[in-house]
Amino acid sequence: MFFIIVFLLVSIVNTQYYSQQQYPSNNYNSWLSNSQNYQPWNQGIQPNRAYVRGNLLSEDTSTLPYGSQIIVSIKDVSIQDVAAGPLNSVVLTRSYRFPIAFQIPYSIAQIQQDPNTARRYALQARIEINGQLLYINDQQIPVQLIPAPINPINIMLRKVGTPSYPGPDISIYPTRPPTIGGVYICQLRPDPGLCYASIEQYYFNTQSRSCQTFTWGGCGGNQNRFATRDACERTCSIYRRRILNNNAKQAPIG
């Protein structure tokens, strides 16, 4: 009888002790409480950023020259009379043969800045080396940015012919500006050409007697077009001095 009483007393004490223990209800996954030490699987995904992916293609299969720069841009082409502004661009330097894959990130918030204005965007690509244009897409490639495109977009590039006039790596200064049909090329008005790319070039402005920028479409146009300001000034410097001399001769005396 004594042993039975002792057993009952011990059982009551143990019951009270265990009933006072505090156990977490989800102890099996308590590692979540230290989740700040772990990176979620999608932490690298930025909800405000999207991408345009695709490939640059060309009928020309020759190897690109060493040092070529491959530039792919998303541009706002909403206003036809204004030079297309780049939304974002990527420059590739490690691809040397077509097809060339590209990926351009862009900010969705930047696209949604003015919801009341309909914007149009296009992809443009070119390949150049030392300021000399090698390949270009001569047609606009429209792209819808919201929602982000799912399928890759192919851009066909056309090989550009060798320029007729000195580029930035030519150090020969002409003794007189070249002429076409008796007209100095420096007198020609800037001509964007027939294609729809957006490439910054330089032309000689006869009114300001200085080289200024304009937007070239990538094909056609005239020869008052230079890849750099230096090339423009070298070619048209003689013509500029001739204008100054003529103005000095025509100025009234006294």
Coordinates of C-alpha atoms in Angstrom, one line a residue, residues 27 34 53 68 78 86 88 92 108 120 133 153 156 185 187 224 231 253:
N27 CA 9.0 23.5 -33.6
N34 CA 16.2 33.0 -38.5
R53 CA 16.1 39.1 -75.4
S68 CA 34.3 45.4 -82.7
S78 CA 7.1 58.1 -80.3
P86 CA 17.8 55.5 -75.9
N88 CA 18.7 51.6 -72.4
L92 CA 28.8 43.5 -76.4
I108 CA 9.1 49.2 -66.0
R120 CA 6.2 53.5 -79.0
L133 CA 30.1 51.6 -88.9
I153 CA 13.3 39.0 -81.0
M156 CA 18.6 41.4 -89.1
I185 CA 30.0 68.5 -99.7
Q187 CA 27.5 73.0 -98.3
N224 CA 28.1 65.9 -95.5
A231 CA 36.7 64.2 -89.1
I253 CA 35.4 99.7 -95.9

